[in-house]
Short mmCIF file of C-alpha atoms and ligand atoms in Angstrom, two decimals:
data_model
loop_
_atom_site.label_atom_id
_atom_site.label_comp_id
_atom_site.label_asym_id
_atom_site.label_seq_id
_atom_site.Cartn_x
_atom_site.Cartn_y
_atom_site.Cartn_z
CA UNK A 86 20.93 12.98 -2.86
CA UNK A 87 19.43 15.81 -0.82
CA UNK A 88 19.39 15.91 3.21
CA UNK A 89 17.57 19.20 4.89
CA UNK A 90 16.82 20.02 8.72
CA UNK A 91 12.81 20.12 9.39
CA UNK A 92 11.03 21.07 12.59
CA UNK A 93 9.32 17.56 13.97
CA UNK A 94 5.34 18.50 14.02
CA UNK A 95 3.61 16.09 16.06
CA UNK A 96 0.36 15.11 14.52
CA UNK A 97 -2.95 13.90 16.01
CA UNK A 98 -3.24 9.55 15.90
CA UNK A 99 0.67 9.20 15.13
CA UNK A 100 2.00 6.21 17.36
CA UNK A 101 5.43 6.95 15.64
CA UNK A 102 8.60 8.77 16.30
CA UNK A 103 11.61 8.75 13.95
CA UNK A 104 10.84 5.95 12.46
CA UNK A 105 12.71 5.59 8.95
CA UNK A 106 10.62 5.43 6.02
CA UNK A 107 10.61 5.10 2.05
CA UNK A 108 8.02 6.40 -0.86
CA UNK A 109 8.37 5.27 -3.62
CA UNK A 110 7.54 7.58 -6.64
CA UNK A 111 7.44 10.43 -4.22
CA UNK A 112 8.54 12.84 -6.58
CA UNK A 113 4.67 13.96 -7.12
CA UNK A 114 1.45 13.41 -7.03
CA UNK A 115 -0.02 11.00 -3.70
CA UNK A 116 3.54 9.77 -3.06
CA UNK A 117 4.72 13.25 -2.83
CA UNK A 118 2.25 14.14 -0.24
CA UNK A 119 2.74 10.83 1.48
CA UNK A 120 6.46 11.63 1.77
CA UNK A 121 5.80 15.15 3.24
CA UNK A 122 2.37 13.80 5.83
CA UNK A 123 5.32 11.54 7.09
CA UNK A 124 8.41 13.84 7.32
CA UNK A 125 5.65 16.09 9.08
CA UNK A 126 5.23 13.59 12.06
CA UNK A 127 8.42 13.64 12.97
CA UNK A 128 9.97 10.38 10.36
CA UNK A 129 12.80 10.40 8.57
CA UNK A 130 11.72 10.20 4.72
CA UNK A 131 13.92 8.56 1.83
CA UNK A 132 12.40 10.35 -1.09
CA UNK A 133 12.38 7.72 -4.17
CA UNK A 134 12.49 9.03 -7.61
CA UNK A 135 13.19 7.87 -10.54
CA UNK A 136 14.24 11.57 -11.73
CA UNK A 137 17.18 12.55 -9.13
CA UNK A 138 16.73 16.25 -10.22
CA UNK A 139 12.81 15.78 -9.61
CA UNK A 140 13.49 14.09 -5.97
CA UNK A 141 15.75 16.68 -4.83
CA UNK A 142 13.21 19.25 -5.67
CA UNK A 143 10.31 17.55 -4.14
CA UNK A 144 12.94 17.04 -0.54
CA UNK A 145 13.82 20.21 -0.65
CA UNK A 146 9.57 21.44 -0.84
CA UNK A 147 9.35 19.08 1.81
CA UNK A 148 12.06 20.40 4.12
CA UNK A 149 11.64 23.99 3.58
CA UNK A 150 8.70 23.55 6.52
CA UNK A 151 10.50 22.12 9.36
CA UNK A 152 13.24 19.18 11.14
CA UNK A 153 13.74 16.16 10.49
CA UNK A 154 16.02 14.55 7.52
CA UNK A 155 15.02 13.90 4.19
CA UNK A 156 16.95 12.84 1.35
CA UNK A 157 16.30 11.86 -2.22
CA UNK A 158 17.78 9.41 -4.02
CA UNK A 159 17.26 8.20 -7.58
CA UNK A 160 14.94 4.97 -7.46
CA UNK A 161 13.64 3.25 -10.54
CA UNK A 162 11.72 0.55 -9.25
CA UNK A 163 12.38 -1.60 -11.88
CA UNK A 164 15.65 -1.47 -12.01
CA UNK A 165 17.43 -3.68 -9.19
CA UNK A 166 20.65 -1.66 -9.12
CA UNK A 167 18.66 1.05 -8.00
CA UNK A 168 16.93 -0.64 -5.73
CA UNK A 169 20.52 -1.84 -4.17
CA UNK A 170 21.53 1.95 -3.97
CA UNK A 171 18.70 2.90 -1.86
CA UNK A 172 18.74 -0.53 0.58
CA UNK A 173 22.66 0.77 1.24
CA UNK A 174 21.52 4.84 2.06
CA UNK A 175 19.17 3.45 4.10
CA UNK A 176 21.77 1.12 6.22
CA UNK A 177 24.26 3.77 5.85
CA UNK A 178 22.56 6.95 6.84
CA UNK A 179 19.77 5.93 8.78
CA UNK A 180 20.96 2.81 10.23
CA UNK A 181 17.60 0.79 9.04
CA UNK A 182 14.19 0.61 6.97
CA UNK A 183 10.94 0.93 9.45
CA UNK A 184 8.22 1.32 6.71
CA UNK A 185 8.28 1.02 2.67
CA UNK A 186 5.52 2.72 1.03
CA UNK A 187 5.04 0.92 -2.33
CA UNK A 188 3.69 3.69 -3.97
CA UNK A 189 5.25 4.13 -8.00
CA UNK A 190 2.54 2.77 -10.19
CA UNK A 191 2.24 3.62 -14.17
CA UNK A 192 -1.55 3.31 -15.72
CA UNK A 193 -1.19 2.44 -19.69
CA UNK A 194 -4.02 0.84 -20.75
CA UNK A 195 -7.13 2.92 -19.60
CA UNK A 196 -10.07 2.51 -21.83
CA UNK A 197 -9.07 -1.37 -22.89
CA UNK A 198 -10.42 -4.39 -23.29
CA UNK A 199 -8.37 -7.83 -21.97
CA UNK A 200 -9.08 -9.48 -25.42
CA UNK A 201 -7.35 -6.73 -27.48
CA UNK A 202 -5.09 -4.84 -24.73
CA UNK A 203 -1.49 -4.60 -25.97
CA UNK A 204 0.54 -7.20 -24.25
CA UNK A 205 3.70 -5.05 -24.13
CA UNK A 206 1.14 -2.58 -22.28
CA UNK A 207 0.55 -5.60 -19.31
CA UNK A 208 4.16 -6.75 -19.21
CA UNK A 209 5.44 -3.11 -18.42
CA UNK A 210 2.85 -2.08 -16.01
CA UNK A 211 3.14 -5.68 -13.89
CA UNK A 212 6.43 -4.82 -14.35
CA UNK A 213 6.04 -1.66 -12.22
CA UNK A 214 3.16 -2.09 -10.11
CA UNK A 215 3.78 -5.88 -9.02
CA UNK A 216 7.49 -6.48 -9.66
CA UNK A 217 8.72 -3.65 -9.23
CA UNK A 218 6.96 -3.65 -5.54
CA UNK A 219 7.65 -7.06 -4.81
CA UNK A 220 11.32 -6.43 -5.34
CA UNK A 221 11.03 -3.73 -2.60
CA UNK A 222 9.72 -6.32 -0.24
CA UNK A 223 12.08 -8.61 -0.98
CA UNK A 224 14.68 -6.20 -0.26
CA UNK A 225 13.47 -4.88 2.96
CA UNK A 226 11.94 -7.81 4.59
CA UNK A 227 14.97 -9.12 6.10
CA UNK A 228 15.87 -6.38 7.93
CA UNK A 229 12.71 -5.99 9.31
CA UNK A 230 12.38 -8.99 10.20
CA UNK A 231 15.54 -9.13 11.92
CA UNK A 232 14.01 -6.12 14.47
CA UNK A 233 11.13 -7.21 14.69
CA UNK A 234 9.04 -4.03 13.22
CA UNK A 235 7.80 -2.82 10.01
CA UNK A 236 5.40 -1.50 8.04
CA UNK A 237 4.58 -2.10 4.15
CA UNK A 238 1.96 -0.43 2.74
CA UNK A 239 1.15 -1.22 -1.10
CA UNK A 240 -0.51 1.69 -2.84
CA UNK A 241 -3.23 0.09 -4.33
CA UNK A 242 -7.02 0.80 -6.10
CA UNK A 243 -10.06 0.20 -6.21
CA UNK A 244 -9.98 -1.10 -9.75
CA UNK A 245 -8.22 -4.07 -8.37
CA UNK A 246 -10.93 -5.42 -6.16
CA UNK A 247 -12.86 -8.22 -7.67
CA UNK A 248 -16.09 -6.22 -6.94
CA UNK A 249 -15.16 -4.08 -9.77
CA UNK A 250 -13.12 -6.58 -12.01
CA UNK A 251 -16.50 -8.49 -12.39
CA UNK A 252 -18.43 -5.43 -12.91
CA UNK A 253 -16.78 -2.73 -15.06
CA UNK A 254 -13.86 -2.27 -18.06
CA UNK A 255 -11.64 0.36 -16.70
CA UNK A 256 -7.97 -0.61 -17.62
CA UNK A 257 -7.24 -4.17 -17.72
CA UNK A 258 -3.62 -4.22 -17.22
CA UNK A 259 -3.82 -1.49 -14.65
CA UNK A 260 -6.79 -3.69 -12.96
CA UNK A 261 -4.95 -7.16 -12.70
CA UNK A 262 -1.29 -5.93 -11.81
CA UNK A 263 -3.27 -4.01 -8.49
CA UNK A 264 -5.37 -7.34 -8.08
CA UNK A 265 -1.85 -9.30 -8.16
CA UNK A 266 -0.55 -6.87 -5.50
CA UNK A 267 -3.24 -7.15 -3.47
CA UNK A 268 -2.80 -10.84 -3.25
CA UNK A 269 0.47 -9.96 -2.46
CA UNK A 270 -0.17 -7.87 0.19
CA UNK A 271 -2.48 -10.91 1.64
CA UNK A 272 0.17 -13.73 1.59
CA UNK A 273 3.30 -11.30 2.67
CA UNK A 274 1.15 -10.41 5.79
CA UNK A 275 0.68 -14.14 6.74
CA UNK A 276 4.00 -14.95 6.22
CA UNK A 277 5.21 -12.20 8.58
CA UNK A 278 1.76 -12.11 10.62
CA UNK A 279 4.50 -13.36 13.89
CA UNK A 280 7.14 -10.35 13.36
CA UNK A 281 5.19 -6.97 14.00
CA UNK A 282 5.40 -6.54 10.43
CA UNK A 283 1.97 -5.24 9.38
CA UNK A 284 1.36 -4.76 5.29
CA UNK A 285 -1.50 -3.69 4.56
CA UNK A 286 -3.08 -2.60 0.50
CA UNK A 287 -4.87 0.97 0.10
CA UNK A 288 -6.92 2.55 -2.64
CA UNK A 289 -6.54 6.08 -1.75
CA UNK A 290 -9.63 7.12 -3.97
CA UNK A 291 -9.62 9.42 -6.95
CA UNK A 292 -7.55 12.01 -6.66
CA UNK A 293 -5.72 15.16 -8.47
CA UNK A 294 -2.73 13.96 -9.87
CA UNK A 295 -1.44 13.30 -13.38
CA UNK A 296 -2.92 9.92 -13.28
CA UNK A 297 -5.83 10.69 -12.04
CA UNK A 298 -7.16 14.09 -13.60
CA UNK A 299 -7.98 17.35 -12.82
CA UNK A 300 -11.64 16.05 -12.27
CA UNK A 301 -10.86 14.00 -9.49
CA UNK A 302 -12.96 14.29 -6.38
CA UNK A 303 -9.77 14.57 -3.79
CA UNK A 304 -6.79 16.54 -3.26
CA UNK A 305 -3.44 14.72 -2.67
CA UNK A 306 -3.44 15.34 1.04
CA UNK A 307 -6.78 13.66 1.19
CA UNK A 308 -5.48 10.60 -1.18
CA UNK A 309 -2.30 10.51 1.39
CA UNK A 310 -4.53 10.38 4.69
CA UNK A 311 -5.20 6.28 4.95
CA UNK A 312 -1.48 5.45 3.00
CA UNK A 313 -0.47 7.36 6.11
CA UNK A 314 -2.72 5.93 9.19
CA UNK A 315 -1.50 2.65 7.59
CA UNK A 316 2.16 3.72 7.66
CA UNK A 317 2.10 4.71 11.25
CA UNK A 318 -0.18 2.21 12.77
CA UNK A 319 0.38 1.01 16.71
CA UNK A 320 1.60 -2.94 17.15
CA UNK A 321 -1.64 -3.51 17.68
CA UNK A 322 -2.87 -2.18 14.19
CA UNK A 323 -4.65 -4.78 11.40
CA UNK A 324 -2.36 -6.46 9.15
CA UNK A 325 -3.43 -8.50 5.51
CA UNK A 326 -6.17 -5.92 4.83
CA UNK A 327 -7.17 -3.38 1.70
CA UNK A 328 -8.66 -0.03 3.33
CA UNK A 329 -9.80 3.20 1.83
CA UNK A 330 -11.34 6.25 4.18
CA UNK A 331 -9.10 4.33 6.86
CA UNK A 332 -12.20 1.32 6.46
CA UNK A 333 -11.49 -2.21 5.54
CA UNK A 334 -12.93 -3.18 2.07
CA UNK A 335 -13.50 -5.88 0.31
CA UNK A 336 -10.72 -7.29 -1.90
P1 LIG B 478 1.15 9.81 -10.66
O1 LIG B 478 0.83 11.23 -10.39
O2 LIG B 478 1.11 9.33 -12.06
O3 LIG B 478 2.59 9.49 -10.01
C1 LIG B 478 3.16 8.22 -10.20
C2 LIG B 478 4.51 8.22 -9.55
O4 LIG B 478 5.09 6.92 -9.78
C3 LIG B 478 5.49 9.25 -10.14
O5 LIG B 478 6.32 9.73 -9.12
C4 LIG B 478 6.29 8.41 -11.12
O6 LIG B 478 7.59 8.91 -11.40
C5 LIG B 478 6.40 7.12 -10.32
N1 LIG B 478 6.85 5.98 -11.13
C6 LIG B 478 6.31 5.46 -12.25
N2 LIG B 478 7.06 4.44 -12.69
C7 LIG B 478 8.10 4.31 -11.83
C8 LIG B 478 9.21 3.45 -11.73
N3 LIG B 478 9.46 2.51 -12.67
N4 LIG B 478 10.06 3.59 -10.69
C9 LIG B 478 9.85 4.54 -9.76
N5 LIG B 478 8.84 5.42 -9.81
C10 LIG B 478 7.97 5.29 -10.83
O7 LIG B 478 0.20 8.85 -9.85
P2 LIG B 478 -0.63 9.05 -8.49
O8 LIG B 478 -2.02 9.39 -8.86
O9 LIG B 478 0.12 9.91 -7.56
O10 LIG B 478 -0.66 7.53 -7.99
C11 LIG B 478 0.05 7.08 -6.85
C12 LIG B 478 -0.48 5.70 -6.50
O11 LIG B 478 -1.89 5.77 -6.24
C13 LIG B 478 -0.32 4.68 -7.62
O12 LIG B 478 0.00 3.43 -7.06
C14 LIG B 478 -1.70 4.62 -8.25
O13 LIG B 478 -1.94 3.40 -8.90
C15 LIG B 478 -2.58 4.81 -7.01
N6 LIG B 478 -3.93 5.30 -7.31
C16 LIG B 478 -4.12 6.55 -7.78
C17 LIG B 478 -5.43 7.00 -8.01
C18 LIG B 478 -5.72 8.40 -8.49
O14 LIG B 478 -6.91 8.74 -8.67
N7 LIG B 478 -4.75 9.25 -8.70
C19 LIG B 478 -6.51 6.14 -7.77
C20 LIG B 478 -6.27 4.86 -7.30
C21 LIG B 478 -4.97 4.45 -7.05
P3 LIG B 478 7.88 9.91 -12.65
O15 LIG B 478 7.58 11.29 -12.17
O16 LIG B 478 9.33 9.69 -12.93
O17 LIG B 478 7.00 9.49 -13.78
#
């Protein structure tokens, strides 16, 4: 676990301050920049990782720039002990969790067909991308309910959307586990719809990491921009939806 001092740099459309927020796979790639964009506006970021070593050396990139606290600690999100460890950090050195940022996602089977996809392939990845979300939810729920404020957003994609389930083959176990969260994200938000809980789905578009290529059209920081809006939105802000370019699409 890593905690570092970072100057508090007010953005532009933040309705937050110090708010206490978690990334999951923020070790790299969109959840690393998600983790900084928020730690940059002034939150206090738990950095999850399943790689301690990696974590502490994406908190300390992330707090060699300003003020406010963020700490790594190992997360595997499939692994409920884990999950346990961070839920106590949380209560014990920030008091709370305002917003969970289900963003650790694994893509095995691009390039395959549902008839002939491995099975192993779609039990590990809902695994991850569902489960392993869902848990978080589970875990963090309650205490948001109990004050009355949260915000989940569930890193989704566009590959999930039924749009392009009917209409292309791009990884099938990939495709359904982000369809599956996306429902989840739909019946979470009515069940809390009454608590200022807002969860919300996002495809952050194609962007430069490991999972999504060197050819991809956007940089991290652009990939982080709507994960963020969502993760900071006003009381007021839309709840049960799936956005990309901070627009509502269709799921
Ligand atoms: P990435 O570069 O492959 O990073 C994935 C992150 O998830 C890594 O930090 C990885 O940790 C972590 N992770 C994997 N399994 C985990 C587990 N069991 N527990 C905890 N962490 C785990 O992917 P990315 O491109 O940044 O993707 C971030 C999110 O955006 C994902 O939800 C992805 O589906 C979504 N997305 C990405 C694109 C794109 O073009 N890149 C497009 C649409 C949606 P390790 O370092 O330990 O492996």
């Amino acid at each position: 676990m890593d905690e570092h001092p970072l100057p508090v740099l007010k953005e532009p459309g933040s309705s937050l301050s110090s708010k206490v927020a978690l990334v999951t796979g923020a070790n790299r790639g969109i959840g690393f920049e998600i983790a900084n964009k928020l730690a940059r506006l002034g939150n206090h970021v738990i950095v999850g990782s399943r790689d301690l070593r990696s974590g502490l050396d994406a908190a300390r990139r992330i707090s060699s720039k300003g003020f406010v606290r963020v700490k790594a600690v190992e997360l595997d999100v499939t692994d409920e002990k884990t999950v346990e460890t961070v839920k106590s950090v949380a209560e014990s050195d920030f008091g709370r969790l305002d917003i969970l940022v289900n963003n650790a996602a694994i893509l095995l089977d691009e390039g395959g067909f549902p008839s002939t996809t491995s099975l192993d392939c779609v039990r590990s990845t809902l695994e991850v991308n569902l489960i392993g979300a869902w848990r978080l939810c589970q875990v963090f729920v309650p205490g948001m309910k109990a004050r009355r404020y949260g915000r989940i957003v569930n890193v989704s994609s566009k590959a999930g959307s039924f749009e392009d389930l009917t209409g292309s083959n791009y990884a099938p176990g990939y495709s359904v586990s982000k369809a599956a969260l996306n429902a989840l994200t739909a019946t979470l938000a009515y069940e809390l719809r009454e608590y200022n809980i807002l969860v919300n789905a996002v495809c952050p578009g194609w962007v430069r990491t490991r999972m999504g290529g060197t050819g991809a059209s956007k940089s991290t920081a652009e990939g982080a921009d709507t994960p963020v809006w969502l993760a900071t939105l006003p009381d007021n802000g839309p709840t049960g939806g799936f956005f990309r370019d901070r627009h509502r699409i269709s799921w």
